[in-house]
Structure formats: structure tokens, C-alpha cells
GROMACS .gro file of C-alpha atoms in nm:
model
  238
    1MET     CA    1  -6.222  -9.912   1.212
    2LYS     CA    2  -6.491  -9.869   1.453
    3TYR     CA    3  -6.547  -9.513   1.531
    4GLU     CA    4  -6.647  -9.383   1.844
    5PHE     CA    5  -6.679  -9.013   1.790
    6THR     CA    6  -6.774  -8.802   1.475
    7ILE     CA    7  -6.720  -8.418   1.457
    8ILE     CA    8  -6.997  -8.247   1.252
    9VAL     CA    9  -6.862  -7.901   1.071
   10PRO     CA   10  -7.143  -7.684   0.891
   11VAL     CA   11  -6.974  -7.493   0.622
   12PHE     CA   12  -7.122  -7.196   0.448
   13ASN     CA   13  -6.876  -6.999   0.223
   14GLU     CA   14  -6.567  -7.062   0.411
   15GLN     CA   15  -6.299  -7.121   0.148
   16GLU     CA   16  -6.049  -6.894   0.345
   17CYS     CA   17  -6.061  -7.090   0.632
   18LEU     CA   18  -6.084  -7.443   0.488
   19HIS     CA   19  -5.721  -7.500   0.431
   20GLU     CA   20  -5.622  -7.448   0.790
   21LEU     CA   21  -5.960  -7.594   0.919
   22LEU     CA   22  -5.898  -7.917   0.741
   23GLY     CA   23  -5.514  -7.938   0.834
   24GLN     CA   24  -5.617  -7.868   1.199
   25LEU     CA   25  -5.881  -8.130   1.196
   26LYS     CA   26  -5.639  -8.428   1.019
   27ALA     CA   27  -5.368  -8.333   1.288
   28TYR     CA   28  -5.618  -8.382   1.558
   29LEU     CA   29  -5.781  -8.722   1.463
   30ALA     CA   30  -5.441  -8.853   1.471
   31LYS     CA   31  -5.383  -8.798   1.824
   32ALA     CA   32  -5.756  -8.798   1.969
   33SER     CA   33  -5.832  -8.995   2.277
   34LYS     CA   34  -6.135  -9.142   2.099
   35ILE     CA   35  -6.159  -9.299   1.774
   36THR     CA   36  -6.267  -8.993   1.536
   37ARG     CA   37  -6.387  -8.911   1.185
   38VAL     CA   38  -6.517  -8.580   1.071
   39LEU     CA   39  -6.843  -8.491   0.885
   40LEU     CA   40  -6.857  -8.172   0.679
   41VAL     CA   41  -7.198  -8.055   0.581
   42ASP     CA   42  -7.164  -7.788   0.310
   43ASP     CA   43  -7.472  -7.548   0.349
   44GLY     CA   44  -7.530  -7.472  -0.006
   45SER     CA   45  -7.202  -7.228  -0.036
   46THR     CA   46  -7.140  -7.046  -0.357
   47ASP     CA   47  -6.756  -7.013  -0.326
   48SER     CA   48  -6.533  -7.303  -0.390
   49SER     CA   49  -6.587  -7.479  -0.066
   50PRO     CA   50  -6.792  -7.775  -0.198
   51GLN     CA   51  -6.511  -7.849  -0.425
   52LEU     CA   52  -6.247  -7.820  -0.187
   53ILE     CA   53  -6.442  -8.063   0.062
   54ARG     CA   54  -6.465  -8.328  -0.200
   55GLU     CA   55  -6.109  -8.338  -0.313
   56PHE     CA   56  -6.008  -8.321   0.062
   57CYS     CA   57  -6.245  -8.606   0.184
   58SER     CA   58  -6.146  -8.805  -0.139
   59GLN     CA   59  -5.791  -8.849  -0.022
   60ASN     CA   60  -5.867  -8.893   0.376
   61GLU     CA   61  -6.101  -9.165   0.454
   62SER     CA   62  -6.201  -9.058   0.800
   63PHE     CA   63  -6.358  -8.757   0.660
   64ARG     CA   64  -6.668  -8.739   0.519
   65TYR     CA   65  -6.924  -8.477   0.361
   66ILE     CA   66  -7.283  -8.403   0.282
   67ILE     CA   67  -7.354  -8.122   0.031
   68PHE     CA   68  -7.678  -7.954   0.022
   69GLU     CA   69  -7.855  -7.845  -0.312
   70ARG     CA   70  -7.889  -7.474  -0.181
   71ASN     CA   71  -7.840  -7.296   0.172
   72PHE     CA   72  -8.106  -7.418   0.426
   73GLY     CA   73  -7.924  -7.287   0.735
   74LYS     CA   74  -7.715  -7.406   1.020
   75GLY     CA   75  -8.005  -7.601   1.169
   76ALA     CA   76  -8.064  -7.828   0.871
   77ALA     CA   77  -7.717  -7.924   0.843
   78LEU     CA   78  -7.688  -8.047   1.211
   79LYS     CA   79  -8.023  -8.236   1.154
   80ALA     CA   80  -7.880  -8.415   0.827
   81ALA     CA   81  -7.583  -8.479   1.027
   82PHE     CA   82  -7.759  -8.609   1.342
   83ASP     CA   83  -7.944  -8.811   1.098
   84HIS     CA   84  -7.659  -8.998   0.930
   85ILE     CA   85  -7.430  -9.038   1.223
   86ASP     CA   86  -7.410  -9.393   1.395
   87THR     CA   87  -7.123  -9.308   1.645
   88PRO     CA   88  -7.208  -9.296   2.012
   89LEU     CA   89  -7.077  -8.957   2.068
   90LEU     CA   90  -7.103  -8.674   1.814
   91GLY     CA   91  -6.928  -8.330   1.851
   92TYR     CA   92  -6.992  -7.987   1.695
   93LEU     CA   93  -6.740  -7.737   1.559
   94ASP     CA   94  -6.777  -7.421   1.353
   95ALA     CA   95  -6.568  -7.358   1.019
   96ASP     CA   96  -6.463  -7.023   1.153
   97LEU     CA   97  -6.168  -7.177   1.348
   98GLN     CA   98  -6.254  -6.930   1.656
   99THR     CA   99  -6.233  -7.281   1.844
  100TYR     CA  100  -6.011  -7.546   1.784
  101PRO     CA  101  -6.072  -7.938   1.733
  102GLN     CA  102  -5.788  -8.038   2.000
  103ASP     CA  103  -6.008  -7.835   2.259
  104PHE     CA  104  -6.249  -8.125   2.209
  105GLU     CA  105  -6.006  -8.279   2.490
  106LYS     CA  106  -6.106  -8.067   2.717
  107LEU     CA  107  -6.477  -8.172   2.715
  108LEU     CA  108  -6.437  -8.561   2.619
  109PRO     CA  109  -6.317  -8.619   3.012
  110PHE     CA  110  -6.685  -8.530   3.099
  111ILE     CA  111  -6.905  -8.679   2.847
  112GLY     CA  112  -6.939  -9.015   3.054
  113GLU     CA  113  -7.109  -8.844   3.332
  114TYR     CA  114  -7.292  -8.593   3.134
  115ASP     CA  115  -7.505  -8.619   2.810
  116LEU     CA  116  -7.378  -8.267   2.656
  117VAL     CA  117  -7.075  -8.096   2.726
  118THR     CA  118  -7.037  -7.771   2.570
  119GLY     CA  119  -6.764  -7.505   2.577
  120TRP     CA  120  -6.755  -7.176   2.761
  121ARG     CA  121  -6.597  -6.893   2.546
  122ARG     CA  122  -6.493  -6.689   2.864
  123ASP     CA  123  -6.236  -6.451   2.728
  124ARG     CA  124  -6.409  -6.369   2.371
  125LYS     CA  125  -6.196  -6.265   2.069
  126ASP     CA  126  -6.474  -6.077   1.895
  127THR     CA  127  -6.550  -5.734   1.810
  128LEU     CA  128  -6.739  -5.502   2.082
  129VAL     CA  129  -7.062  -5.544   1.879
  130LYS     CA  130  -7.042  -5.893   1.850
  131ARG     CA  131  -6.987  -5.968   2.215
  132ILE     CA  132  -7.250  -5.729   2.315
  133SER     CA  133  -7.518  -5.916   2.046
  134SER     CA  134  -7.387  -6.254   2.185
  135LYS     CA  135  -7.452  -6.139   2.544
  136VAL     CA  136  -7.796  -6.035   2.454
  137GLY     CA  137  -7.878  -6.363   2.245
  138ASN     CA  138  -7.774  -6.561   2.550
  139GLY     CA  139  -7.916  -6.363   2.772
  140VAL     CA  140  -8.289  -6.377   2.635
  141ARG     CA  141  -8.250  -6.772   2.573
  142HIS     CA  142  -8.148  -6.802   2.914
  143PHE     CA  143  -8.437  -6.619   3.025
  144PHE     CA  144  -8.689  -6.846   2.830
  145THR     CA  145  -8.487  -7.167   2.894
  146SER     CA  146  -8.339  -7.144   3.264
  147ASP     CA  147  -8.052  -7.367   3.121
  148LYS     CA  148  -7.773  -7.184   3.312
  149MET     CA  149  -7.540  -7.191   3.055
  150HIS     CA  150  -7.283  -6.892   3.021
  151ASP     CA  151  -7.224  -6.921   2.682
  152THR     CA  152  -7.527  -7.129   2.499
  153GLY     CA  153  -7.426  -7.034   2.136
  154CYS     CA  154  -7.047  -7.186   2.194
  155PRO     CA  155  -6.980  -7.375   1.885
  156LEU     CA  156  -6.777  -7.638   2.038
  157LYS     CA  157  -7.022  -7.913   2.210
  158ILE     CA  158  -7.015  -8.303   2.248
  159MET     CA  159  -7.338  -8.489   2.280
  160LYS     CA  160  -7.439  -8.860   2.324
  161THR     CA  161  -7.588  -8.921   1.975
  162SER     CA  162  -7.893  -9.069   2.107
  163PHE     CA  163  -7.989  -8.763   2.269
  164ALA     CA  164  -7.897  -8.563   1.959
  165LYS     CA  165  -8.119  -8.782   1.755
  166ASN     CA  166  -8.425  -8.700   1.962
  167ILE     CA  167  -8.402  -8.348   1.944
  168PRO     CA  168  -8.683  -8.248   1.705
  169MET     CA  169  -8.464  -8.007   1.480
  170PHE     CA  170  -8.656  -7.667   1.352
  171LYS     CA  171  -8.507  -7.356   1.189
  172GLY     CA  172  -8.298  -7.209   1.459
  173LEU     CA  173  -8.331  -7.467   1.751
  174GLN     CA  174  -7.951  -7.526   1.739
  175ARG     CA  175  -7.919  -7.259   1.937
  176PHE     CA  176  -8.131  -7.450   2.241
  177LEU     CA  177  -7.927  -7.774   2.208
  178PRO     CA  178  -7.857  -7.766   2.604
  179ALA     CA  179  -8.186  -7.703   2.656
  180MET     CA  180  -8.345  -7.963   2.431
  181VAL     CA  181  -8.132  -8.192   2.619
  182LEU     CA  182  -8.274  -8.110   2.952
  183LEU     CA  183  -8.600  -8.149   2.816
  184GLN     CA  184  -8.484  -8.534   2.779
  185ASN     CA  185  -8.401  -8.556   3.179
  186GLY     CA  186  -8.031  -8.559   3.037
  187LYS     CA  187  -7.737  -8.399   3.225
  188ILE     CA  188  -7.533  -8.100   3.094
  189LYS     CA  189  -7.179  -7.934   3.193
  190GLU     CA  190  -7.015  -7.640   3.083
  191VAL     CA  191  -6.620  -7.600   3.042
  192GLU     CA  192  -6.409  -7.296   2.994
  193ILE     CA  193  -6.227  -7.327   2.672
  194PRO     CA  194  -6.008  -7.099   2.456
  195HIS     CA  195  -6.152  -6.857   2.216
  196TYR     CA  196  -5.924  -6.743   1.898
  197PRO     CA  197  -5.971  -6.459   1.666
  198ARG     CA  198  -6.133  -6.509   1.310
  199LEU     CA  199  -5.835  -6.603   1.068
  200ALA     CA  200  -5.980  -6.538   0.755
  201GLY     CA  201  -6.346  -6.491   0.591
  202LYS     CA  202  -6.638  -6.288   0.713
  203SER     CA  203  -6.873  -6.339   0.981
  204LYS     CA  204  -7.242  -6.470   0.886
  205TYR     CA  205  -7.394  -6.299   1.208
  206ASN     CA  206  -7.475  -5.953   1.298
  207PHE     CA  207  -7.711  -5.781   1.574
  208ARG     CA  208  -8.038  -5.866   1.417
  209ASN     CA  209  -7.947  -6.221   1.333
  210ARG     CA  210  -7.833  -6.254   1.699
  211PHE     CA  211  -8.095  -6.107   1.872
  212MET     CA  212  -8.401  -6.076   1.659
  213GLY     CA  213  -8.377  -6.447   1.563
  214PRO     CA  214  -8.313  -6.605   1.891
  215LEU     CA  215  -8.588  -6.396   2.044
  216ILE     CA  216  -8.842  -6.532   1.778
  217ASP     CA  217  -8.697  -6.887   1.854
  218CYS     CA  218  -8.732  -6.874   2.213
  219PHE     CA  219  -9.130  -6.839   2.165
  220ALA     CA  220  -9.107  -7.173   1.920
  221TYR     CA  221  -8.897  -7.326   2.193
  222VAL     CA  222  -9.173  -7.239   2.460
  223TRP     CA  223  -9.424  -7.434   2.241
  224MET     CA  224  -9.162  -7.694   2.191
  225LYS     CA  225  -9.126  -7.761   2.574
  226LYS     CA  226  -9.471  -7.770   2.647
  227SER     CA  227  -9.580  -7.983   2.361
  228TYR     CA  228  -9.257  -8.206   2.385
  229ILE     CA  229  -9.329  -8.587   2.416
  230LYS     CA  230  -9.113  -8.824   2.605
  231TYR     CA  231  -9.168  -9.145   2.757
  232LYS     CA  232  -8.971  -9.470   2.915
  233ILE     CA  233  -9.094  -9.795   2.886
  234GLY     CA  234  -9.091 -10.027   3.175
  235ASP     CA  235  -9.145 -10.356   3.044
  236ARG     CA  236  -9.277 -10.516   2.683
  237ASN     CA  237  -9.309 -10.860   2.550
  238GLU     CA  238  -9.117 -10.971   2.198
   0.00000   0.00000   0.00000
């Protein structure tokens, strides 16, 4: 089977969500508009997530996994996935099921014209503190990147794999995926998607890591933008 699309799912201590998540992913693969597989990246979970992932993947051939020796962070999970993917398209989905796999179908029609298509959770189903901290974080990133995104941190995205592999991933840089595509002269688009309440488990974010972390990362992005190397070859001999 020649896969066209790989969905990346970073996982960190999500045992309460995994049964429902894996069921929804399997159901989506059966009806997806592209031939799709899933790559689960366990970021050093200390609960039963790794065991559940291994068991499920052993029974479902369209599911693969990477399991880290310890917690390295979401940026490292995405970097590992980018390095191991060979399909033309890749997607990104959080494990908490506040976005659903079937909503990739809202983004896929635009990926031909655009190089990254990201969701916009216009009607957020989060706590007041989480909504405020996310809004502040998005505002800070927009100030530094001018990417014109309403919801940079939306955990539902599709990218052309060639662009993803050219992103020099550093810790925290997953917050700047649209901006990093723009640095490559790529085209990006935002599409409204539904947002759902968390079904189980606990959020790994708070005001500190939604504001202070992104603020520090913005300065790293400014350095990255200034130092980023890009080129196009006009001609060469073999």
C-alpha cells in the first residue's frame, strides 16, 4: 500500500484518552480521502501509554510508533516524526481529542494550493484561564512573526512533508510552524474547525508555559529568521 498522508500524534501520559483516540483514528483511516497511516510518538510517558501504543500498533498495520527513552518535549517528538516520514503529506494531531481526526477532511482540500493548512479553533471549549493564556501566547507570537494566524497553536495541521523536513527544529519551535513555512516562501492557510472539551486526563499547560515559554521562544525565532539559509538551484550538471 502506498501511503499518501501520515498523521503524527505526540503522546505524553494520555492513558485515559488513548482508547478513544485510537478508535477514532482507526475509524477515520477507513474513510479518509487519502491513503493514510498514523505515527504515534510517545514522549517518555510514565503511565501505561507506551504499553497501550505497542499493543494497538501490533494489531493494526497502518499504525506505527516511536517511543522515547525519556521526556524530551513536543518539539523533539515532531522532529523525530519529521525525520521518519516518507509520505508527501503529514498531519499533526494532539492526543487529548480536543480536535478530531475527521476534521483533517476540512483541511485537505486546500493542501494542493497551500504548503501548510492549519485549523482555527474559533469557538474554544477551554477554561477561561486557558483561553486567556492561549490568546496572550498567540498575540505574542503574532507580534514577532506577523504570520497573520488567529490560532498559531492549533493542534490540527497539514503540511507538505518537503517543507517540514526543511524546518530546523529546536525546543519550542513547534509553536512557529506557520512562520517557518513562510520563511521558505511557502503559502499558509487557516480553516475554521470545531473544538471539543477534553474528555479525560489533564492539560500539560498553564499560564507560565503558555506565555513565558513562547515569549522566550520568540527571541529564538527572531535569531532563526535572521540566520535561516534558503536557496534555489537554477541549474547543475550530473
